[in-house]
Coordinates of N, CA and C in Angstrom, one line a residue:
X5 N 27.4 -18.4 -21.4 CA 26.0 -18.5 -21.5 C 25.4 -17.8 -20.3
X6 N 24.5 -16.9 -20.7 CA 23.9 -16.4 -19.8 C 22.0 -16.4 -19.6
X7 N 21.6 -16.1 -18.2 CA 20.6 -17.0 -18.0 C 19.8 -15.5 -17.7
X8 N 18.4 -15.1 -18.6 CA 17.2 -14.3 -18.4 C 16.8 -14.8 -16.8
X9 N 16.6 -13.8 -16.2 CA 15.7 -13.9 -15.0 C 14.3 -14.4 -15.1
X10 N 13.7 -15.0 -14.8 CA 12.1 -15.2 -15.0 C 11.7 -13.9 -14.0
X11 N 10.5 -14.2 -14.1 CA 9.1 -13.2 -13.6 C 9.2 -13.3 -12.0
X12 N 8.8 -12.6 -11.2 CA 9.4 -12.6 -9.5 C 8.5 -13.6 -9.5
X13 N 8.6 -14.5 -8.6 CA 7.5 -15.5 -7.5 C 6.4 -15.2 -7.2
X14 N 5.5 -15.7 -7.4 CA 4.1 -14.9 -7.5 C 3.6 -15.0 -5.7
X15 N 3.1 -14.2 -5.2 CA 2.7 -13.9 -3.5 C 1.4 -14.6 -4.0
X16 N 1.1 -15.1 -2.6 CA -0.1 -15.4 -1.7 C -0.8 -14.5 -0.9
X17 N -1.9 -14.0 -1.7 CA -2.8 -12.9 -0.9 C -3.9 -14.0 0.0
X18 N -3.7 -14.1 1.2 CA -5.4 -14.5 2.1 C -6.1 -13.3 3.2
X19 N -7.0 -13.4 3.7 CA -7.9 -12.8 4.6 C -7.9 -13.6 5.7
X20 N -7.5 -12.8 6.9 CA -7.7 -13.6 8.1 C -8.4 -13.4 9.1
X21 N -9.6 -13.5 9.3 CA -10.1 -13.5 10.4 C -9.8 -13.1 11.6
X22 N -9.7 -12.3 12.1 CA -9.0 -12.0 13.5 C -9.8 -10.9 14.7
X23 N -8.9 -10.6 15.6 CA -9.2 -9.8 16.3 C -8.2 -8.4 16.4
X24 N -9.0 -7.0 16.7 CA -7.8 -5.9 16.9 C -6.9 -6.7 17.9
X25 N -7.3 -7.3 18.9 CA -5.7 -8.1 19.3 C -4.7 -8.6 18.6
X26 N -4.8 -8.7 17.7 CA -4.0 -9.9 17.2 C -2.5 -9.3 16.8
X27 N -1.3 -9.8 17.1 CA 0.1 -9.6 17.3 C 0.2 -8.9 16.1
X28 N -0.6 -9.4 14.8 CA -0.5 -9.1 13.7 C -0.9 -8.0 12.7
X29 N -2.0 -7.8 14.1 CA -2.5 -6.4 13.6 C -2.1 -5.5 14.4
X30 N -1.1 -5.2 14.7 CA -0.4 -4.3 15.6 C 0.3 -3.2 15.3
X31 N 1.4 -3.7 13.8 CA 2.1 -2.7 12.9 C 0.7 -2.0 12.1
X32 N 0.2 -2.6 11.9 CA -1.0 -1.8 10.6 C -1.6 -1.0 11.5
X33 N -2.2 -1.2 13.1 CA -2.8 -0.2 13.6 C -1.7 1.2 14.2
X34 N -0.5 0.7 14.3 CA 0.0 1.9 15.2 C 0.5 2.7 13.9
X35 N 1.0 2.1 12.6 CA 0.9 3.1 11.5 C -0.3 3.7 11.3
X36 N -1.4 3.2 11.5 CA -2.7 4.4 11.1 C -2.8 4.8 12.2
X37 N -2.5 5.3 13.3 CA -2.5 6.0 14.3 C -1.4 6.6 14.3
X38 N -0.7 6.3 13.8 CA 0.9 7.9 13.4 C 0.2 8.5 12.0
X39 N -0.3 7.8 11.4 CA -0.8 8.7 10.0 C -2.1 9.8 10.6
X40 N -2.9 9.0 11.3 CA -3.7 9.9 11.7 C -3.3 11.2 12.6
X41 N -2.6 11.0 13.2 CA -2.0 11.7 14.5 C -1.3 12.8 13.7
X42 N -0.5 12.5 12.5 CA 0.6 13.1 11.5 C -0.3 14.1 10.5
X43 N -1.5 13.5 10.1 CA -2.6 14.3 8.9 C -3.5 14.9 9.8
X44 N -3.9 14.6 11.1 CA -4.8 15.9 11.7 C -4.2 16.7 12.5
X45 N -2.7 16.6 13.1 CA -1.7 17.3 13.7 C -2.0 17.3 15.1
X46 N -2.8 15.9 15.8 CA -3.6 16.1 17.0 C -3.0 14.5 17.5
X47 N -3.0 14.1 18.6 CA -2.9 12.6 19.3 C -4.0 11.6 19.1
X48 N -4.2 10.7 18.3 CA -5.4 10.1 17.9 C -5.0 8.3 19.4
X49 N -6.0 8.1 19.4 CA -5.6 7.0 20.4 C -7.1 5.9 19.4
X50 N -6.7 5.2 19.1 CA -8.0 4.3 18.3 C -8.2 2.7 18.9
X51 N -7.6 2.7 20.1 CA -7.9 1.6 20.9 C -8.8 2.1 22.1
X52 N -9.1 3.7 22.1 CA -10.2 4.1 23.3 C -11.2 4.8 22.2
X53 N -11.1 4.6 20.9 CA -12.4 4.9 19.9 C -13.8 3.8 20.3
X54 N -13.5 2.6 20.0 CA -14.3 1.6 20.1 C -14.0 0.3 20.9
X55 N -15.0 -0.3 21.8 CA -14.5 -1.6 22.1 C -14.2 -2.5 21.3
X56 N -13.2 -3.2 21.7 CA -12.7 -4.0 20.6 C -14.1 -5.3 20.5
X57 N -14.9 -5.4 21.0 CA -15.9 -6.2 21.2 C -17.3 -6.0 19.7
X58 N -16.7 -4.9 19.4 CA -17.9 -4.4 18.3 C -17.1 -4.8 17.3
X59 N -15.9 -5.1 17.2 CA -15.5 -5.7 15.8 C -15.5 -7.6 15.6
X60 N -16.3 -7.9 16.3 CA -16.0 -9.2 16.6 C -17.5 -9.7 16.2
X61 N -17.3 -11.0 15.8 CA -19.0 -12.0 15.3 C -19.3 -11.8 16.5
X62 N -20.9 -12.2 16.3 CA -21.5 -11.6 15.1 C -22.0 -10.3 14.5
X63 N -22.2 -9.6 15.5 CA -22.4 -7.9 14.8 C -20.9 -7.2 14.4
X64 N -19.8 -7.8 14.1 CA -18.5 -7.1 13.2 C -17.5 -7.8 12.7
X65 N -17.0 -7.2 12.3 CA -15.9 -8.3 11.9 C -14.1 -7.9 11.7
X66 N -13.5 -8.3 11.8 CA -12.0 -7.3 12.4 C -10.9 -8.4 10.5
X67 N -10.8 -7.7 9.8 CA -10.0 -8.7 8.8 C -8.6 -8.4 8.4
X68 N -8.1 -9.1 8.2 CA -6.3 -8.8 7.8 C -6.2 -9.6 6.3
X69 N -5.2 -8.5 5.4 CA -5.1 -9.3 4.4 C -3.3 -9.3 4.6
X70 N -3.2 -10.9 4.4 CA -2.0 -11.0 4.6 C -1.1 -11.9 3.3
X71 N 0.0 -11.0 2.9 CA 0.8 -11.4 1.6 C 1.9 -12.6 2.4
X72 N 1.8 -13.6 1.8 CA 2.8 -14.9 2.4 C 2.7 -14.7 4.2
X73 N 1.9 -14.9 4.6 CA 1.7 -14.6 6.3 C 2.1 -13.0 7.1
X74 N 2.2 -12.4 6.0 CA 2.8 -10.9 6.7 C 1.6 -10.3 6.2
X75 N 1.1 -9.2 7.4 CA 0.2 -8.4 7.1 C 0.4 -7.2 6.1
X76 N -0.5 -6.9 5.4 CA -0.6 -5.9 4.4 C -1.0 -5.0 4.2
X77 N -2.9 -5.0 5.0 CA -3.9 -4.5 4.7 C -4.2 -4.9 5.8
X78 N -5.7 -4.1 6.1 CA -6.8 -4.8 7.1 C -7.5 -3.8 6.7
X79 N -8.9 -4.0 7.3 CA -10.3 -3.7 7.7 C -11.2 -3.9 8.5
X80 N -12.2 -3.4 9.1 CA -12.9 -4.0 10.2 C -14.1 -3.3 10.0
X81 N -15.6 -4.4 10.8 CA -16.9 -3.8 10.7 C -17.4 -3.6 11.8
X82 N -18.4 -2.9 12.2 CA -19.2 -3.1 13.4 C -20.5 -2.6 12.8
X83 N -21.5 -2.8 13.7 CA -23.1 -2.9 13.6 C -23.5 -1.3 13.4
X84 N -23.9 -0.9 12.3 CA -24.4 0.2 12.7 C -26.0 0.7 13.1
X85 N -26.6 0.0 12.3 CA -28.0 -0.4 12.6 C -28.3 -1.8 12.0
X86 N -29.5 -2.2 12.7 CA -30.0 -3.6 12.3 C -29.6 -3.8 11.1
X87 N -29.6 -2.8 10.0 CA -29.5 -3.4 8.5 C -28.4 -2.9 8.0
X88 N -27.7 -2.4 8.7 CA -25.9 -1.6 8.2 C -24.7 -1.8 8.8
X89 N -24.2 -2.0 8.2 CA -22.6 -2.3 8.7 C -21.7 -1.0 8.7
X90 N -21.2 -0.6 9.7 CA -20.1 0.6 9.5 C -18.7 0.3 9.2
X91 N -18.2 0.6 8.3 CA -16.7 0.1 8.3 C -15.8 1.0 8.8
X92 N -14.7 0.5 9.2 CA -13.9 1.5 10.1 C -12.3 0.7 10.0
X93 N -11.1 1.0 9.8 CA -9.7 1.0 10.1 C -9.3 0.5 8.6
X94 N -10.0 0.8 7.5 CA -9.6 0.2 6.0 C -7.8 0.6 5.5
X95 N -7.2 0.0 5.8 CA -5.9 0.6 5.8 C -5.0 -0.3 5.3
X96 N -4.0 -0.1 4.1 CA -2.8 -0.6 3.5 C -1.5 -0.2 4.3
X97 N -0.5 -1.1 5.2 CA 0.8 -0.8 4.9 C 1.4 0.3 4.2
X98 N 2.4 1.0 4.5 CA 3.1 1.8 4.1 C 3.6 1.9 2.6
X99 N 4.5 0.6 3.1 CA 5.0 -0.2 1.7 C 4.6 -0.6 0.8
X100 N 3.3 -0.9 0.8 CA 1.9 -1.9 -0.1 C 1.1 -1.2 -0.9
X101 N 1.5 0.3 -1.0 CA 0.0 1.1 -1.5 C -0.1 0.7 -2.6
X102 N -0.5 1.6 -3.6 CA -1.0 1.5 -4.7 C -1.3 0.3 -5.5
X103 N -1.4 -1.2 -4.7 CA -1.5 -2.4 -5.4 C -3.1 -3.0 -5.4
X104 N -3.7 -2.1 -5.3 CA -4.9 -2.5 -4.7 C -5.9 -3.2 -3.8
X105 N -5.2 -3.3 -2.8 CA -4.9 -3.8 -1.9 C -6.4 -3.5 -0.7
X106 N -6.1 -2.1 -0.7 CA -7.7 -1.2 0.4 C -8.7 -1.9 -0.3
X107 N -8.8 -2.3 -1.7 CA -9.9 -2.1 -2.6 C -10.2 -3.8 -2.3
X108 N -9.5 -4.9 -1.9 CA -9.0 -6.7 -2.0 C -10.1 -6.4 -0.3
X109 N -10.1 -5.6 0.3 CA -10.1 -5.1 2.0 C -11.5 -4.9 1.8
X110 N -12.0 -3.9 0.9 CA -12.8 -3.7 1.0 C -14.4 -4.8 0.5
X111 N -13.3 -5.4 -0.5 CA -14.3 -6.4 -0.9 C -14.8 -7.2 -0.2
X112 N -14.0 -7.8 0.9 CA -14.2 -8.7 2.0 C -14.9 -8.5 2.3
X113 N -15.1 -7.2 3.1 CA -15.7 -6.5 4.0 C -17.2 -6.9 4.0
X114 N -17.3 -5.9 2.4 CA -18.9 -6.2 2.0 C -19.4 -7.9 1.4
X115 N -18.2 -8.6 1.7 CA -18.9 -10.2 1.4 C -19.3 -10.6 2.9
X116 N -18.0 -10.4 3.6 CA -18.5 -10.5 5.5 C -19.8 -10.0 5.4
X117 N -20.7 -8.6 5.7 CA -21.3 -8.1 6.2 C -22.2 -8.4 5.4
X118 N -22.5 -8.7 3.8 CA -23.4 -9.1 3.5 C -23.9 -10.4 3.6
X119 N -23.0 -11.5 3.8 CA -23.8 -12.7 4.3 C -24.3 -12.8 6.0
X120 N -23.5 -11.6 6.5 CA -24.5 -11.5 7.7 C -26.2 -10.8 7.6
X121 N -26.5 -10.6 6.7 CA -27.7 -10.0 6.5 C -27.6 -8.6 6.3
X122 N -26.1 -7.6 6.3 CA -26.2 -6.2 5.9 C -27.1 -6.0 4.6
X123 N -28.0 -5.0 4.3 CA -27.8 -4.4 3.5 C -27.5 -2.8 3.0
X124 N -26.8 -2.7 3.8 CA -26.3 -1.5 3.4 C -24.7 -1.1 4.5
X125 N -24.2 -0.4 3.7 CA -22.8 -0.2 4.3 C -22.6 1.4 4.6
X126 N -22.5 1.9 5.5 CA -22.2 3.3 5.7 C -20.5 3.9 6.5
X127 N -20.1 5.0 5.9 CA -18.4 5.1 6.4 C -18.3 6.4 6.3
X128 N -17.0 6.8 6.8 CA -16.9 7.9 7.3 C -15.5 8.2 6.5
X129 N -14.7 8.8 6.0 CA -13.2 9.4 6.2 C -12.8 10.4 6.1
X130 N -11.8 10.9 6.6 CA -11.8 12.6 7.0 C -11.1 13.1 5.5
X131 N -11.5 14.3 5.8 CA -11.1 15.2 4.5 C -9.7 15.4 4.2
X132 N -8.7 15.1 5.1 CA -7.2 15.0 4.3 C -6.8 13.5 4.3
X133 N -7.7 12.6 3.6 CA -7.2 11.6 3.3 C -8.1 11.1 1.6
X134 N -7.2 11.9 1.0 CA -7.9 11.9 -0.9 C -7.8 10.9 -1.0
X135 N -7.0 9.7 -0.9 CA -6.7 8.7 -1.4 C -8.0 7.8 -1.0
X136 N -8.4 7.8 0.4 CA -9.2 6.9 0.9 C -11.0 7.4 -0.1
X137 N -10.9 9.1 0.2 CA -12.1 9.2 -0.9 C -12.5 8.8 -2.1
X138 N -11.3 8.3 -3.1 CA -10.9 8.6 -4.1 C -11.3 7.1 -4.0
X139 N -11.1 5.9 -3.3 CA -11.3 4.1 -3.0 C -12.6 4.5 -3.0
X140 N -13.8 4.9 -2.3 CA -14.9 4.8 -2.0 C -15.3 5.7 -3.2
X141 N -15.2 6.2 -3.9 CA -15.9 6.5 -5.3 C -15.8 6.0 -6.2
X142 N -14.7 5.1 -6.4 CA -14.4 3.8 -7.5 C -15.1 2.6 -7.2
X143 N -15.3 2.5 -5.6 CA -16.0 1.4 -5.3 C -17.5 0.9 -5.3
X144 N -18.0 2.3 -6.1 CA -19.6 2.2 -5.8 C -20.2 3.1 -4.7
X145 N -19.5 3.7 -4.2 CA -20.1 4.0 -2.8 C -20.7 5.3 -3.1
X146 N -21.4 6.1 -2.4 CA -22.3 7.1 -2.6 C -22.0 7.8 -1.7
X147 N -21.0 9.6 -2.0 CA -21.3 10.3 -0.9 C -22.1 11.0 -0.5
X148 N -22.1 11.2 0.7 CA -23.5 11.8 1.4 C -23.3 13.3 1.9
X149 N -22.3 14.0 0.9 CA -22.2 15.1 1.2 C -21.6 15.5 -0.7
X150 N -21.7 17.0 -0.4 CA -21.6 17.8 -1.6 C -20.3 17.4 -1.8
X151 N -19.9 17.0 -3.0 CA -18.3 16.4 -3.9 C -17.7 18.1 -3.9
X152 N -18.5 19.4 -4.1 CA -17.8 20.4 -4.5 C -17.6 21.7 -3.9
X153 N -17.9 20.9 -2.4 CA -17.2 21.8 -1.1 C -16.0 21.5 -0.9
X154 N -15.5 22.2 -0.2 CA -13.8 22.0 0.4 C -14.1 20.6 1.5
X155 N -12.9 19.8 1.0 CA -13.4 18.6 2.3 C -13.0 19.0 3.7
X156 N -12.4 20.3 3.7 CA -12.1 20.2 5.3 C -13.3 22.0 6.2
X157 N -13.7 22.0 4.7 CA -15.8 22.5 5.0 C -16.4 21.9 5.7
X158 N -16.4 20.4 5.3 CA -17.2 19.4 5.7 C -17.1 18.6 6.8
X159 N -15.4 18.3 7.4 CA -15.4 17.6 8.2 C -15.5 16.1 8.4
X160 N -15.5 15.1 8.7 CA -15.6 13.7 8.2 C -17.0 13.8 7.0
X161 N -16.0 12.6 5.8 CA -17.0 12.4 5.0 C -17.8 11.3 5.2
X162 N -19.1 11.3 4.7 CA -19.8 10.2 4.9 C -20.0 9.5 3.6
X163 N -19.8 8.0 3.4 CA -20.4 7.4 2.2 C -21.4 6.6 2.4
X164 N -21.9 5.7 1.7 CA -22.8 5.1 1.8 C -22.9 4.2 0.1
X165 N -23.4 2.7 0.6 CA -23.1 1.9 -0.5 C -24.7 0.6 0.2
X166 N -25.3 0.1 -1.2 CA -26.3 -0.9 -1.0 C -25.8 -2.3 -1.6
X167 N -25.8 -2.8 -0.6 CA -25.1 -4.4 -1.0 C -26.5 -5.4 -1.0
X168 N -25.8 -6.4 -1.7 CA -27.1 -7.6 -2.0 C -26.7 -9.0 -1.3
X169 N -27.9 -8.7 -1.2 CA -27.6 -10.3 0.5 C -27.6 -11.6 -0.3
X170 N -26.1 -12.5 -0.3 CA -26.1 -13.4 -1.3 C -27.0 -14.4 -1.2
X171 N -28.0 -15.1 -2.5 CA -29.3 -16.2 -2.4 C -28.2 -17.5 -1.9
X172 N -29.0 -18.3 -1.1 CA -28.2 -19.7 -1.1 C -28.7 -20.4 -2.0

């Protein structure tokens, strides 16, 4: 007698609140800082980009998506103007891609920022990273530069997306 395998164990996706401190967010940041470092061919240092103080309540927010307590994903906001949130470090694990995972990241983001009163979200990603362009055109977002220049014409791309501030 032999026994069919069932279906794998189903994971637990949550969002965690945190800070760039956090022990946890440590593998996800020094991977996007070898990817970055590796795709512009330059030393990227992204702990003297921004104080870690801009990603923190109330003007940001710093998020980890974590499968069974292991990180996967993160994202993080800071204030860009009174009515805009800038997002910045949207980044999946190595291991994790293509599960939609940036997209789980990004949604947060815009529920964080829009119950803080954002309405609007503005971002940046540089031109050898298709994949991250390619998330922010599926997601609604609007670029703010010509789709049918070379992206490394352009230099960091800019998007831009209008969120709705949820009614209580």
């Amino acid at each position: 007698m032999s026994t069919v395998p069932g279906p794998p164990p189903a994971t637990r996706l949550t969002i965690r609140h945190t800070t760039v401190h956090d022990p946890l967010a440590r593998p996800l940041l020094e991977e996007l800082t070898h990817e970055y470092s590796t795709r512009y061919e330059k030393p990227v240092d992204l702990s003297q980009e921004y104080p870690a103080e801009e990603f923190a309540p109330p003007g940001g927010a710093f998020l980890l998506l974590l499968e069974d307590g292991s990180p996967v994903a993160g994202g993080a906001y800071r204030r860009y103007d009174a009515h805009t949130a800038e997002f910045k470090r949207i980044w999946t694990h190595s291991a994790h891609r293509r599960r939609g995972l940036a997209r789980r990241v990004l949604d947060a983001l815009e529920r964080e920022a829009a119950g803080r009163g954002c309405t609007r979200v503005f971002l940046t990603t540089g031109p050898r990273q298709p994949e991250a362009k390619g998330l922010y055109l599926a997601a609604g977002y609007r670029p703010l530069f010509d789709l049918s220049a070379a992206p490394e014409s352009i230099g960091p791309l800019p998007f831009e997306k209008h969120l709705e501030i949820p009614q209580p």
